[in-house]
JSON list of C-alpha atoms in Angstrom, two decimals:
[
{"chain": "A", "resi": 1, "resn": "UNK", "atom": "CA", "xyz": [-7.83, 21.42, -1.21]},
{"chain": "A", "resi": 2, "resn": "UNK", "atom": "CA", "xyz": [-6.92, 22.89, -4.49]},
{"chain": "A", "resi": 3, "resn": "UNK", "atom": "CA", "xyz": [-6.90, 20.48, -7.59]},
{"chain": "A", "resi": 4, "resn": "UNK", "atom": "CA", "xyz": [-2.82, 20.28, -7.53]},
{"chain": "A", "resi": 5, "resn": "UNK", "atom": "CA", "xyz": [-2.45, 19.50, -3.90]},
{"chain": "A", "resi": 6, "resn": "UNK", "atom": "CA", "xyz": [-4.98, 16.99, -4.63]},
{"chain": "A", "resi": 7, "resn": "UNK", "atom": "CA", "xyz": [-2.96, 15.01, -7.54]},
{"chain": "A", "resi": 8, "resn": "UNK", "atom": "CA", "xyz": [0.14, 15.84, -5.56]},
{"chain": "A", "resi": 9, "resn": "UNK", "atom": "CA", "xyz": [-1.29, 13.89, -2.00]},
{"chain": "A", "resi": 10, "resn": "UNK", "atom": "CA", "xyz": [-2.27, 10.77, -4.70]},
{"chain": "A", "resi": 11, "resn": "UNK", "atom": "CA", "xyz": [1.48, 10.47, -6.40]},
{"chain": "A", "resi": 12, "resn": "UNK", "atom": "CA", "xyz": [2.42, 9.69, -2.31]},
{"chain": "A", "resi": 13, "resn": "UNK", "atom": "CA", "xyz": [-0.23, 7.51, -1.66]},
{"chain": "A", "resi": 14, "resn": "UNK", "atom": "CA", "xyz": [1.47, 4.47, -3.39]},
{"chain": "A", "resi": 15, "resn": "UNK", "atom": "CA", "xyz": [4.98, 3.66, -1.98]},
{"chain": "A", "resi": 16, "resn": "UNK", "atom": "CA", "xyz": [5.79, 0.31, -3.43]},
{"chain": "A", "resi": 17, "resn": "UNK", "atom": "CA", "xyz": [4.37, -2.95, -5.33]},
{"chain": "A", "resi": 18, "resn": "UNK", "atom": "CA", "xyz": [4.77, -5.47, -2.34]},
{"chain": "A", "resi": 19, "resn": "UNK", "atom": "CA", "xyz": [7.07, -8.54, -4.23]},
{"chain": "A", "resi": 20, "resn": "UNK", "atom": "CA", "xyz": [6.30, -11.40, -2.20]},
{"chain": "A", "resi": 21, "resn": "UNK", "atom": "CA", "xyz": [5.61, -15.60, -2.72]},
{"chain": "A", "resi": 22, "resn": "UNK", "atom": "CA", "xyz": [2.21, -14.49, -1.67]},
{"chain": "A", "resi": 23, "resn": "UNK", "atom": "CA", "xyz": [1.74, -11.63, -3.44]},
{"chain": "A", "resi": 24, "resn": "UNK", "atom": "CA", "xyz": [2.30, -13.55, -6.46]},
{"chain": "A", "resi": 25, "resn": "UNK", "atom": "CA", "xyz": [-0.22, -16.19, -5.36]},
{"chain": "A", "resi": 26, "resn": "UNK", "atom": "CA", "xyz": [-2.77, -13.85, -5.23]},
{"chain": "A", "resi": 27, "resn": "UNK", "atom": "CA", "xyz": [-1.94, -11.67, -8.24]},
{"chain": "A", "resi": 28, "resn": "UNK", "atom": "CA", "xyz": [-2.55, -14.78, -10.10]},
{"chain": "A", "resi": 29, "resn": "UNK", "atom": "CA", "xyz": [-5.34, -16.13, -8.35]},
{"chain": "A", "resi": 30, "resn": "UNK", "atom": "CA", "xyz": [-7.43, -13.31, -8.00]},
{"chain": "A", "resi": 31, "resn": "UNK", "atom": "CA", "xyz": [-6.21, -10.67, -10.19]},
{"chain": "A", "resi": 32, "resn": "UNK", "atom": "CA", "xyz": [-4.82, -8.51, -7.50]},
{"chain": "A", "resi": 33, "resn": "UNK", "atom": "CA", "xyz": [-1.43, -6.52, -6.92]},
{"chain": "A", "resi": 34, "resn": "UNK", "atom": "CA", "xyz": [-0.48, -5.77, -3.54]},
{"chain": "A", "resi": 35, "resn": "UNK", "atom": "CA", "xyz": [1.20, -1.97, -3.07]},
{"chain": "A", "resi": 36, "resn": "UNK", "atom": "CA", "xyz": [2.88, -0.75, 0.30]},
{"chain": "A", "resi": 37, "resn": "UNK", "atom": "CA", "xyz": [0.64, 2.19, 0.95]},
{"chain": "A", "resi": 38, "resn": "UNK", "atom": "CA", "xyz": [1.06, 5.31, 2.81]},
{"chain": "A", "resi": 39, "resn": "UNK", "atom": "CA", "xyz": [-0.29, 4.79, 6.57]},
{"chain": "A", "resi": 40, "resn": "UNK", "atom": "CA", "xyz": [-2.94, 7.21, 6.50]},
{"chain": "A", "resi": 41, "resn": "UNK", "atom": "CA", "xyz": [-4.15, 6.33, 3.29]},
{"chain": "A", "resi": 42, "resn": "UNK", "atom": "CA", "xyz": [-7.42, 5.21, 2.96]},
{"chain": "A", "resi": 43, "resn": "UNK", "atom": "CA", "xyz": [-9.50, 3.11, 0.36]},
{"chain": "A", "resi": 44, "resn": "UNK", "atom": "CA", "xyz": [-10.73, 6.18, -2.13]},
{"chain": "A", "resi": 45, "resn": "UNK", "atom": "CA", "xyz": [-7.30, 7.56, -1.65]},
{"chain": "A", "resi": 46, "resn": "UNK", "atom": "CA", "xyz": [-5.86, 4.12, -2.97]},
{"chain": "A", "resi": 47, "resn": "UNK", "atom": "CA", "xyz": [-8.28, 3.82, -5.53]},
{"chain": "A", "resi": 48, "resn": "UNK", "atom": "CA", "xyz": [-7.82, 6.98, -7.09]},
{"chain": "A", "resi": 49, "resn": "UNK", "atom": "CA", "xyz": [-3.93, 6.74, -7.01]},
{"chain": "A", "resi": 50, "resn": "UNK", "atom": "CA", "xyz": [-4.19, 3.61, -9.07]},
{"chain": "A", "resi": 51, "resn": "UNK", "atom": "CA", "xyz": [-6.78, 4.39, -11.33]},
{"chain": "A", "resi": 52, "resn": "UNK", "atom": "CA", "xyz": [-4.61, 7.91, -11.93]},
{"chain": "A", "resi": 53, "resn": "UNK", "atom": "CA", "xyz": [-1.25, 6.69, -12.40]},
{"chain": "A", "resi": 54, "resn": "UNK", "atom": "CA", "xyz": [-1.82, 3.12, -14.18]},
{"chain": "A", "resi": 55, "resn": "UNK", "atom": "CA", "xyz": [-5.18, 4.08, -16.16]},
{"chain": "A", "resi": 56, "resn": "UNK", "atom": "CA", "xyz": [-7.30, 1.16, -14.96]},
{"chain": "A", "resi": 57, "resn": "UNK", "atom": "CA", "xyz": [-10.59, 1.01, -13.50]},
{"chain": "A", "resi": 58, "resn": "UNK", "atom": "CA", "xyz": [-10.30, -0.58, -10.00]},
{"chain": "A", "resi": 59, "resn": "UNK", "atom": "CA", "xyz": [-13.00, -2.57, -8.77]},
{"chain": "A", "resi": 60, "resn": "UNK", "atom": "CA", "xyz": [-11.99, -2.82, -5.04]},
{"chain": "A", "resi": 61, "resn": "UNK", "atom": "CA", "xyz": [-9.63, -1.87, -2.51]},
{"chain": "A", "resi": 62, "resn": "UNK", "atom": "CA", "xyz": [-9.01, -4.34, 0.96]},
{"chain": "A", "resi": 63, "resn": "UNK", "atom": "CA", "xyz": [-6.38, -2.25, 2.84]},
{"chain": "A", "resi": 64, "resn": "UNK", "atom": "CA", "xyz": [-4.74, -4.12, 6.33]},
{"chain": "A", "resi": 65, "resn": "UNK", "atom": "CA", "xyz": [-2.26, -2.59, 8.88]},
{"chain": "A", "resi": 66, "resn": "UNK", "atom": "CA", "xyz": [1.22, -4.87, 9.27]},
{"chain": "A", "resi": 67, "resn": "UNK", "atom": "CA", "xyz": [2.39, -4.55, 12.62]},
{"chain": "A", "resi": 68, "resn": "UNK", "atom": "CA", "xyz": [6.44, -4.27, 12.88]},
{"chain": "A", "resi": 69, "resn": "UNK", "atom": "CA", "xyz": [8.61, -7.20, 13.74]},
{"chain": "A", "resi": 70, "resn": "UNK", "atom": "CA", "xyz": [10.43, -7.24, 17.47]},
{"chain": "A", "resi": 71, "resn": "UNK", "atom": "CA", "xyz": [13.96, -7.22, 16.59]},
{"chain": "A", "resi": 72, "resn": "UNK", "atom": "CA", "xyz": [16.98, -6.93, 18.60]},
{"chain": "A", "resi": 73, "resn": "UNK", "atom": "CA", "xyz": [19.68, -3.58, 17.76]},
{"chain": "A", "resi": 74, "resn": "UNK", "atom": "CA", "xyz": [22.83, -4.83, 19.91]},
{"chain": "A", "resi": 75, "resn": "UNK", "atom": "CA", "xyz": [21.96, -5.37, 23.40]},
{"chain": "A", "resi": 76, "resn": "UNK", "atom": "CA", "xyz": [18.55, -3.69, 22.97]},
{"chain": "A", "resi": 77, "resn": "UNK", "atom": "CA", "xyz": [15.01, -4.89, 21.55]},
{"chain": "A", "resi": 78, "resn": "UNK", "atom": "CA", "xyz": [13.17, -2.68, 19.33]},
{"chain": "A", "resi": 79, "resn": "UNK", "atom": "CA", "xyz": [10.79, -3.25, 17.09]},
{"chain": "A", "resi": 80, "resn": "UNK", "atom": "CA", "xyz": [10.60, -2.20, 13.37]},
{"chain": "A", "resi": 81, "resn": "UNK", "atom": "CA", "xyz": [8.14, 0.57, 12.07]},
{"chain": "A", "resi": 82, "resn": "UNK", "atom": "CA", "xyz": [4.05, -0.64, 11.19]},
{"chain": "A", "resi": 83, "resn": "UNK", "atom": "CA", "xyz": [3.27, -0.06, 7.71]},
{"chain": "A", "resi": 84, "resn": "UNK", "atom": "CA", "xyz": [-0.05, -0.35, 5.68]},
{"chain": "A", "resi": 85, "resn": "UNK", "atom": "CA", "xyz": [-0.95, -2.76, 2.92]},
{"chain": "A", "resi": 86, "resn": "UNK", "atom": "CA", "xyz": [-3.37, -2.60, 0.22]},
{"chain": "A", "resi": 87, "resn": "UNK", "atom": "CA", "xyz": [-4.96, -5.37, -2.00]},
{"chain": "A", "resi": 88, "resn": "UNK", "atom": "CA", "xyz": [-6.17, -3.82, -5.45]}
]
């Protein structure tokens, strides 16, 4: 891959800070933000993508898969989509 696609695949990496009663716990607990990641990201992906866009150093990643919610649409149960998490 060719630098650009390379700085281009780490600006999608990140989706979203997760804002949560827990997140907050831990951010001041541990020192830790929690971002909604990309669901094939993985840990040097993350890493990089944070260290690029917020000019940090990041000591380490813990990344964990959320599994959807059941949920019923009408007369039908579905479920919502599975999303990735990751603990910087």
């Amino acid at each position: 891959m060719t630098t650009k696609n390379i700085e281009e695949r780490l600006l999608h990496i990140l989706l979203a800070p997760q804002i949560s009663e827990k997140a907050t716990f831990v951010a001041e607990k541990n020192e830790q933000v929690i971002f909604r990641v990309a669901s094939d990201a993985t840990k040097p992906e993350v890493k990089a993508a944070v260290e690029k866009l917020f000019n940090v150093t990041v000591d380490s990643v813990q990344i964990s898969n959320v599994k959807g919610k059941q949920k019923r649409f009408g007369r039908f149960m579905g479920s919502r989509k599975d999303w990735k998490k990751a603990y910087v």
